[in-house]
Short mmCIF file of C-alpha atoms in Angstrom, two decimals:
data_model
loop_
_atom_site.label_atom_id
_atom_site.label_comp_id
_atom_site.label_asym_id
_atom_site.label_seq_id
_atom_site.Cartn_x
_atom_site.Cartn_y
_atom_site.Cartn_z
CA MET R 110 14.19 -43.23 -11.46
CA ASN R 111 10.81 -43.49 -9.74
CA LYS R 112 12.13 -41.30 -6.93
CA ILE R 113 13.13 -38.62 -9.42
CA ILE R 114 9.72 -38.76 -11.13
CA ASN R 115 7.95 -38.55 -7.79
CA TRP R 116 10.10 -35.60 -6.79
CA VAL R 117 9.37 -33.76 -10.05
CA VAL R 118 5.63 -34.41 -9.68
CA ALA R 119 5.74 -33.15 -6.10
CA VAL R 120 7.52 -29.95 -7.13
CA LEU R 121 5.10 -29.35 -9.98
CA LEU R 122 2.15 -29.85 -7.67
CA MET R 123 3.65 -27.43 -5.16
CA LEU R 124 4.26 -24.79 -7.82
CA THR R 125 0.76 -25.25 -9.18
CA THR R 126 -0.72 -24.84 -5.72
CA LEU R 127 1.33 -21.73 -5.06
CA GLY R 128 0.31 -20.30 -8.41
CA VAL R 129 -3.38 -20.84 -7.70
CA SER R 130 -3.06 -19.42 -4.20
CA ALA R 131 -1.25 -16.35 -5.45
CA LYS R 132 -3.83 -15.86 -8.18
CA GLU R 133 -6.66 -16.07 -5.66
CA LEU R 134 -5.20 -13.44 -3.32
CA GLN R 135 -7.10 -10.15 -3.54
CA GLU R 136 -5.16 -6.89 -3.44
CA VAL R 137 -5.76 -4.32 -0.70
CA ARG R 138 -3.74 -1.12 -0.49
CA ILE R 139 -3.40 0.22 3.05
CA GLY R 140 -2.74 3.84 3.98
CA SER R 141 -0.85 3.97 7.26
CA GLN R 142 1.39 6.03 9.52
CA PRO R 143 4.53 4.55 11.07
CA ALA R 144 5.28 3.97 14.76
CA LEU R 145 1.69 4.31 15.96
CA PHE R 146 -0.18 2.05 18.35
CA SER R 147 -3.16 1.97 15.98
CA THR R 148 -1.06 0.67 13.07
CA LEU R 149 0.95 -1.88 15.08
CA PRO R 150 -1.63 -4.59 14.19
CA PHE R 151 -0.41 -4.40 10.58
CA LEU R 152 3.00 -5.69 11.67
CA VAL R 153 1.39 -8.48 13.70
CA ALA R 154 -0.73 -9.55 10.73
CA GLU R 155 2.30 -9.54 8.43
CA GLU R 156 4.44 -11.60 10.78
CA LYS R 157 1.65 -14.10 11.47
CA GLY R 158 0.71 -14.49 7.80
CA TRP R 159 -2.91 -13.61 8.54
CA TRP R 160 -3.46 -11.52 5.41
CA LYS R 161 -3.00 -14.62 3.25
CA ASP R 162 -5.17 -16.65 5.61
CA VAL R 163 -8.17 -14.53 4.58
CA GLY R 164 -7.15 -14.32 0.92
CA LEU R 165 -5.57 -10.86 0.87
CA LYS R 166 -2.38 -9.49 -0.58
CA VAL R 167 -1.63 -6.15 1.06
CA THR R 168 0.70 -3.28 0.29
CA ILE R 169 1.24 -0.60 2.92
CA THR R 170 2.10 3.02 2.19
CA ASN R 171 3.16 5.19 5.12
CA PHE R 172 2.49 8.90 5.48
CA PRO R 173 3.95 11.35 8.03
CA ALA R 174 0.55 12.57 9.25
CA GLY R 175 -3.19 12.43 8.64
CA ALA R 176 -3.48 15.47 6.36
CA PRO R 177 -1.12 14.22 3.61
CA GLN R 178 -2.53 10.73 4.02
CA ILE R 179 -6.13 11.70 3.25
CA ALA R 180 -4.96 14.05 0.49
CA ALA R 181 -3.40 11.01 -1.18
CA SER R 182 -6.39 8.75 -0.53
CA ARG R 183 -6.71 7.78 -4.20
CA SER R 184 -3.46 5.87 -3.76
CA TRP R 185 -4.83 3.55 -1.04
CA ASP R 186 -8.05 1.69 -0.27
CA VAL R 187 -8.34 1.32 3.51
CA GLY R 188 -6.42 3.00 6.28
CA ILE R 189 -6.11 4.27 9.83
CA VAL R 190 -6.39 8.03 10.51
CA GLY R 191 -7.17 10.30 13.43
CA SER R 192 -10.73 11.45 14.02
CA VAL R 193 -10.14 15.01 12.79
CA PRO R 194 -8.64 13.86 9.45
CA ALA R 195 -11.48 11.30 9.21
CA VAL R 196 -14.06 14.09 9.17
CA LEU R 197 -12.14 16.10 6.59
CA GLY R 198 -11.61 12.93 4.58
CA ALA R 199 -15.35 12.29 4.59
CA VAL R 200 -16.18 15.77 3.34
CA ARG R 201 -13.37 16.19 0.81
CA PHE R 202 -12.45 12.71 -0.36
CA GLY R 203 -15.38 10.35 0.24
CA LEU R 204 -13.82 8.38 3.09
CA HIS R 205 -16.18 6.29 5.23
CA THR R 206 -15.51 5.42 8.86
CA ILE R 207 -16.07 1.66 9.23
CA ALA R 208 -14.61 0.90 12.69
CA LEU R 209 -12.74 2.55 15.54
CA ALA R 210 -9.04 1.77 15.77
CA GLU R 211 -8.72 2.69 19.44
CA ASP R 212 -9.75 5.14 22.14
CA GLN R 213 -7.11 7.89 22.29
CA SER R 214 -8.93 10.00 24.90
CA ALA R 215 -6.48 9.28 27.72
CA VAL R 216 -3.38 10.03 25.64
CA ASN R 217 -4.40 13.52 24.49
CA ALA R 218 -3.87 15.63 27.56
CA LEU R 219 -2.80 18.80 29.34
CA TYR R 220 0.42 18.59 31.32
CA VAL R 221 1.88 21.02 33.84
CA HIS R 222 5.51 21.55 34.76
CA GLY R 223 7.39 23.67 37.27
CA PRO R 224 6.86 25.01 40.80
CA ASN R 225 3.17 25.79 40.28
CA SER R 226 2.26 22.28 39.09
CA ASP R 227 0.76 21.03 42.36
CA ASN R 228 -1.30 24.20 42.75
CA TYR R 229 -2.70 23.80 39.22
CA ILE R 230 -3.60 20.19 39.96
CA LYS R 231 -5.32 21.08 43.24
CA ASN R 232 -7.18 23.98 41.63
CA PRO R 233 -7.30 23.58 37.83
CA ALA R 234 -9.29 26.79 37.41
CA SER R 235 -6.18 28.64 38.59
CA ILE R 236 -4.72 28.29 35.11
CA LYS R 237 -7.01 31.19 34.17
CA GLY R 238 -4.89 33.90 32.58
CA LYS R 239 -2.06 31.49 31.84
CA THR R 240 -0.69 30.38 28.47
CA ILE R 241 -1.30 26.91 27.06
CA TYR R 242 1.00 25.65 24.33
CA LEU R 243 -0.57 23.15 21.97
CA THR R 244 -0.60 21.93 18.39
CA GLY R 245 -3.57 23.67 16.81
CA ASN R 246 -6.39 21.98 14.89
CA SER R 247 -5.51 18.61 16.37
CA THR R 248 -7.01 16.04 18.71
CA VAL R 249 -5.00 17.47 21.58
CA ASP R 250 -6.51 20.88 20.80
CA LEU R 251 -9.93 19.25 21.17
CA ALA R 252 -8.95 17.62 24.48
CA ALA R 253 -7.66 20.94 25.83
CA ARG R 254 -10.94 22.69 25.00
CA TYR R 255 -12.95 20.05 26.84
CA CYS R 256 -10.59 20.23 29.81
CA LEU R 257 -11.14 23.98 30.00
CA LYS R 258 -14.90 23.35 30.09
CA LYS R 259 -14.37 20.85 32.89
CA PHE R 260 -12.49 23.53 34.83
CA GLY R 261 -15.34 26.01 34.31
CA LEU R 262 -13.21 28.09 31.95
CA LYS R 263 -13.67 29.39 28.42
CA LYS R 264 -11.11 29.48 25.66
CA GLY R 265 -10.81 33.24 26.15
CA ASP R 266 -9.83 32.75 29.78
CA VAL R 267 -6.40 31.49 28.71
CA THR R 268 -3.91 32.40 26.02
CA ILE R 269 -3.42 29.71 23.38
CA ARG R 270 -0.09 29.48 21.59
CA SER R 271 0.36 27.02 18.73
CA MET R 272 3.55 24.98 18.74
CA ASP R 273 4.49 21.60 17.32
CA GLN R 274 4.82 18.66 19.66
CA ALA R 275 8.62 18.39 19.61
CA GLN R 276 8.94 22.07 20.52
CA ILE R 277 6.49 21.71 23.42
CA VAL R 278 8.42 18.73 24.78
CA SER R 279 11.67 20.67 24.53
CA ALA R 280 10.20 23.81 26.11
CA MET R 281 8.66 21.92 29.01
CA SER R 282 11.91 20.03 29.59
CA SER R 283 13.86 23.29 29.73
CA GLY R 284 11.32 24.85 32.08
CA SER R 285 10.25 27.63 29.73
CA VAL R 286 6.69 26.30 29.39
CA GLU R 287 4.40 25.57 32.33
CA ILE R 288 1.33 24.17 30.57
CA GLY R 289 1.43 22.09 27.41
CA ALA R 290 -1.03 19.89 25.54
CA LEU R 291 0.47 16.71 24.20
CA TRP R 292 -0.39 13.37 22.65
CA ALA R 293 1.39 10.05 23.17
CA PRO R 294 4.20 9.14 23.06
CA ASN R 295 5.20 12.75 23.82
CA THR R 296 3.16 12.49 27.03
CA TYR R 297 5.44 9.74 28.32
CA THR R 298 8.54 11.73 27.40
CA VAL R 299 7.54 14.76 29.48
CA GLU R 300 6.46 12.50 32.34
CA GLU R 301 9.73 10.58 32.45
CA LYS R 302 12.32 13.11 31.31
CA ALA R 303 10.84 16.43 32.41
CA GLY R 304 8.87 15.37 35.46
CA ALA R 305 5.71 16.96 34.06
CA LYS R 306 2.40 16.01 35.67
CA LEU R 307 -0.95 15.19 34.14
CA LEU R 308 -3.53 17.92 34.64
CA CYS R 309 -6.41 16.66 32.50
CA SER R 310 -6.92 14.25 29.61
CA GLY R 311 -9.69 14.01 27.06
CA LYS R 312 -10.92 11.00 29.01
CA ASP R 313 -11.03 13.03 32.23
CA ALA R 314 -13.03 15.69 30.38
CA GLY R 315 -15.53 13.16 29.02
CA VAL R 316 -14.76 13.37 25.30
CA LEU R 317 -14.11 10.26 23.20
CA ILE R 318 -11.19 10.81 20.84
CA PRO R 319 -10.92 7.77 18.59
CA GLY R 320 -8.64 6.64 15.85
CA ASN R 321 -10.72 5.79 12.79
CA VAL R 322 -10.58 2.88 10.36
CA VAL R 323 -11.63 4.30 7.01
CA VAL R 324 -12.25 3.11 3.47
CA ARG R 325 -12.64 4.91 0.17
CA ALA R 326 -16.39 4.63 -0.32
CA GLU R 327 -16.22 3.85 -4.03
CA TRP R 328 -13.67 1.09 -3.53
CA GLY R 329 -15.43 -0.34 -0.51
CA ASN R 330 -18.74 -0.56 -2.34
CA ALA R 331 -17.02 -2.43 -5.15
CA HIS R 332 -15.10 -4.81 -2.86
CA PRO R 333 -17.10 -5.31 0.36
CA GLN R 334 -15.71 -8.78 1.08
CA ARG R 335 -12.14 -7.50 0.92
CA VAL R 336 -13.02 -4.80 3.42
CA ALA R 337 -14.61 -7.37 5.72
CA ALA R 338 -11.55 -9.61 5.47
CA PHE R 339 -9.28 -6.64 6.24
CA LEU R 340 -11.35 -5.79 9.32
CA ALA R 341 -11.29 -9.39 10.53
CA VAL R 342 -7.49 -9.43 10.40
CA TYR R 343 -7.16 -6.02 12.06
CA LEU R 344 -9.47 -6.98 14.93
CA ARG R 345 -7.71 -10.33 15.33
CA ALA R 346 -4.32 -8.64 15.56
CA GLN R 347 -5.63 -6.29 18.25
CA ARG R 348 -6.92 -9.24 20.28
CA TRP R 349 -3.55 -10.98 19.91
CA LEU R 350 -1.70 -7.89 21.14
CA GLU R 351 -4.04 -7.70 24.11
CA ALA R 352 -3.55 -11.38 25.00
CA ASN R 353 0.23 -11.52 24.56
CA ARG R 354 1.71 -8.50 26.31
CA LYS R 355 5.32 -9.73 26.51
CA ASP R 356 5.54 -10.57 22.80
CA ALA R 357 3.53 -7.45 21.97
CA LEU R 358 6.05 -5.22 23.75
CA ALA R 359 8.90 -6.75 21.75
CA LEU R 360 7.05 -6.12 18.50
CA MET R 361 6.15 -2.58 19.55
CA LYS R 362 9.77 -1.78 20.36
CA LYS R 363 10.87 -2.98 16.93
CA TYR R 364 7.99 -1.24 15.14
CA TYR R 365 8.43 2.10 16.90
CA ALA R 366 12.18 2.01 16.30
CA THR R 367 11.67 1.73 12.54
CA GLY R 368 9.70 4.97 12.74
CA GLY R 369 12.38 6.71 14.79
CA VAL R 370 10.46 6.50 18.08
CA SER R 371 12.25 5.28 21.19
CA ILE R 372 10.32 4.98 24.46
CA SER R 373 10.87 3.05 27.67
CA GLU R 374 9.25 -0.27 28.47
CA ALA R 375 7.16 1.51 31.10
CA ALA R 376 5.90 3.89 28.42
CA MET R 377 5.14 1.01 26.07
CA ASN R 378 3.05 -0.57 28.79
CA LYS R 379 1.20 2.74 29.18
CA GLU R 380 0.41 2.64 25.47
CA PHE R 381 -1.51 -0.58 26.05
CA ASP R 382 -3.05 0.53 29.33
CA ARG R 383 -4.20 3.94 28.12
CA ARG R 384 -5.38 3.06 24.61
CA PRO R 385 -8.31 0.63 24.89
CA THR R 386 -9.41 -1.12 21.72
CA PHE R 387 -12.76 -2.65 20.84
CA ASP R 388 -13.57 -6.22 19.87
CA LEU R 389 -16.17 -7.08 17.24
CA SER R 390 -19.16 -7.07 19.60
CA GLN R 391 -18.08 -3.74 21.10
CA GLN R 392 -17.60 -2.23 17.66
CA LEU R 393 -21.09 -3.28 16.62
CA ALA R 394 -22.54 -1.78 19.79
CA LEU R 395 -20.73 1.52 19.22
CA PHE R 396 -22.00 1.75 15.63
CA LYS R 397 -25.56 0.54 16.29
CA ARG R 398 -28.29 3.00 15.36
CA GLY R 399 -31.72 2.65 16.92
CA SER R 400 -34.25 5.34 17.66
CA GLN R 401 -31.25 7.51 18.53
CA ALA R 402 -27.91 8.17 16.89
CA SER R 403 -25.12 5.69 17.52
CA ARG R 404 -22.30 6.48 19.94
CA VAL R 405 -19.97 6.89 16.97
CA ASP R 406 -22.47 9.25 15.26
CA THR R 407 -22.63 11.47 18.33
CA ASN R 408 -18.88 11.43 18.85
CA MET R 409 -18.04 12.25 15.25
CA ASN R 410 -20.54 15.12 15.31
CA THR R 411 -18.47 16.52 18.18
CA ILE R 412 -15.32 16.10 16.09
CA ALA R 413 -16.99 17.71 13.07
CA SER R 414 -18.15 20.71 15.11
CA PHE R 415 -14.63 21.16 16.42
CA SER R 416 -13.25 20.90 12.87
CA LYS R 417 -15.51 23.73 11.77
CA GLU R 418 -14.65 25.81 14.82
CA VAL R 419 -10.93 25.63 14.08
CA GLY R 420 -11.37 26.17 10.35
CA ALA R 421 -10.58 22.68 9.09
CA LEU R 422 -14.08 22.80 7.59
CA ARG R 423 -15.23 26.02 5.95
CA ALA R 424 -17.75 28.14 7.84
CA ASP R 425 -20.23 27.88 4.95
CA GLU R 426 -20.06 24.07 4.89
CA PRO R 427 -22.80 22.16 6.71
CA LEU R 428 -21.70 19.53 9.19
CA PRO R 429 -21.58 16.17 7.44
CA ASP R 430 -24.49 13.86 8.27
CA PRO R 431 -23.04 10.84 10.12
CA LYS R 432 -25.29 8.53 8.11
CA THR R 433 -23.49 9.59 4.94
CA TYR R 434 -20.01 8.52 6.07
CA ILE R 435 -20.30 6.26 9.14
CA THR R 436 -21.34 2.70 8.45
CA ASP R 437 -21.35 -0.65 10.22
CA LYS R 438 -22.08 -2.68 7.08
CA TYR R 439 -18.57 -4.12 6.90
CA LEU R 440 -18.56 -5.02 10.60
CA LYS R 441 -21.86 -6.80 9.99
CA LEU R 442 -20.31 -8.70 7.09
CA VAL R 443 -17.63 -9.96 9.48
CA ASN R 444 -20.21 -10.83 12.12
CA ASP R 445 -22.44 -12.68 9.64
CA ASN R 446 -19.59 -14.80 8.28
CA PRO R 447 -18.79 -17.58 10.81
CA LYS R 448 -15.21 -17.98 9.57
CA LEU R 449 -14.43 -14.26 9.62
CA LYS R 450 -16.16 -13.79 12.96
CA SER R 451 -14.16 -16.61 14.52
CA PHE R 452 -11.00 -15.19 12.97
CA ALA R 453 -11.68 -11.67 14.25
CA ASP R 454 -12.38 -12.92 17.75
CA LEU R 455 -9.10 -14.91 17.81
CA ALA R 456 -11.28 -17.95 18.51
CA SER R 457 -9.65 -20.20 15.93
CA SER R 458 -6.39 -20.53 17.86
CA GLY R 459 -5.06 -20.36 21.36
CA LYS R 460 -3.02 -17.73 23.13
CA GLY R 461 0.21 -16.92 21.39
CA GLN R 462 -0.91 -18.09 17.95
#
């Protein structure tokens, strides 16, 4: 009889505890895109149970690309978008950039294919008068423009043809396109399956092309601690991925497959090698404003200027002031909270945890 009573009491206590815990969890709605390196940390956090560890209950909504994602920004609170959508999101929808998801500079690049490839690589300026196929108004468009500058060429020195990424991959594989601008994982596909060669990346051309962590300003101002907790988990997941390559590759394979992306293990390793991420101290340094603009301010001004040039921003619209949409206040909240800081730095557990 006593055993039964003790068992009932134990169950009631467990249910009470679960009820309190569930009640204390704070909701965060995440806007995401599937099968991307920058959103892989969400899967890590889910599988490790880290959202609950910081008191969050998350729901994730996936979008096919940045444009529809920011257009639907009222349906989510925080998210990961490309730098070009981040600028448009700031101007149109009040989205604030609060961290950088990754450096995509090395995976937005010009590739060459065919018998003239080696000549183009030896003398990049020899692409003058040639046709470049790229996806317009995108980060790879930005990378291509900076590569042309590096070669001493102007946009008018080449012919630009807009084409979606799948078509460029197909055309380069069939040999009908010599020069194409691609982003990962399409870059790995043309390397491995078409034998295309890298001519110039955004990194080679000296332009930083980040992925942006953004928040709806109104929601973030109302729930700053939730934003800080979200950032702590995201940064922690990135550190875990960096420290556990073998397990990370297995997760990446599963995650990419759910989004219909299949790449080789060599290509998955390139994703890690070519997409550096930033820990908490590096994030703070990138966002720090002193007597001069921060590195992120300067970089996003470059992105904003490009957005206006390609028509994503209207010609009569002034460039957005970085101080109005780029903020490190949530990173500072993480840094000033010993528990969140330790969590973000993966300091509270060993490798593999």
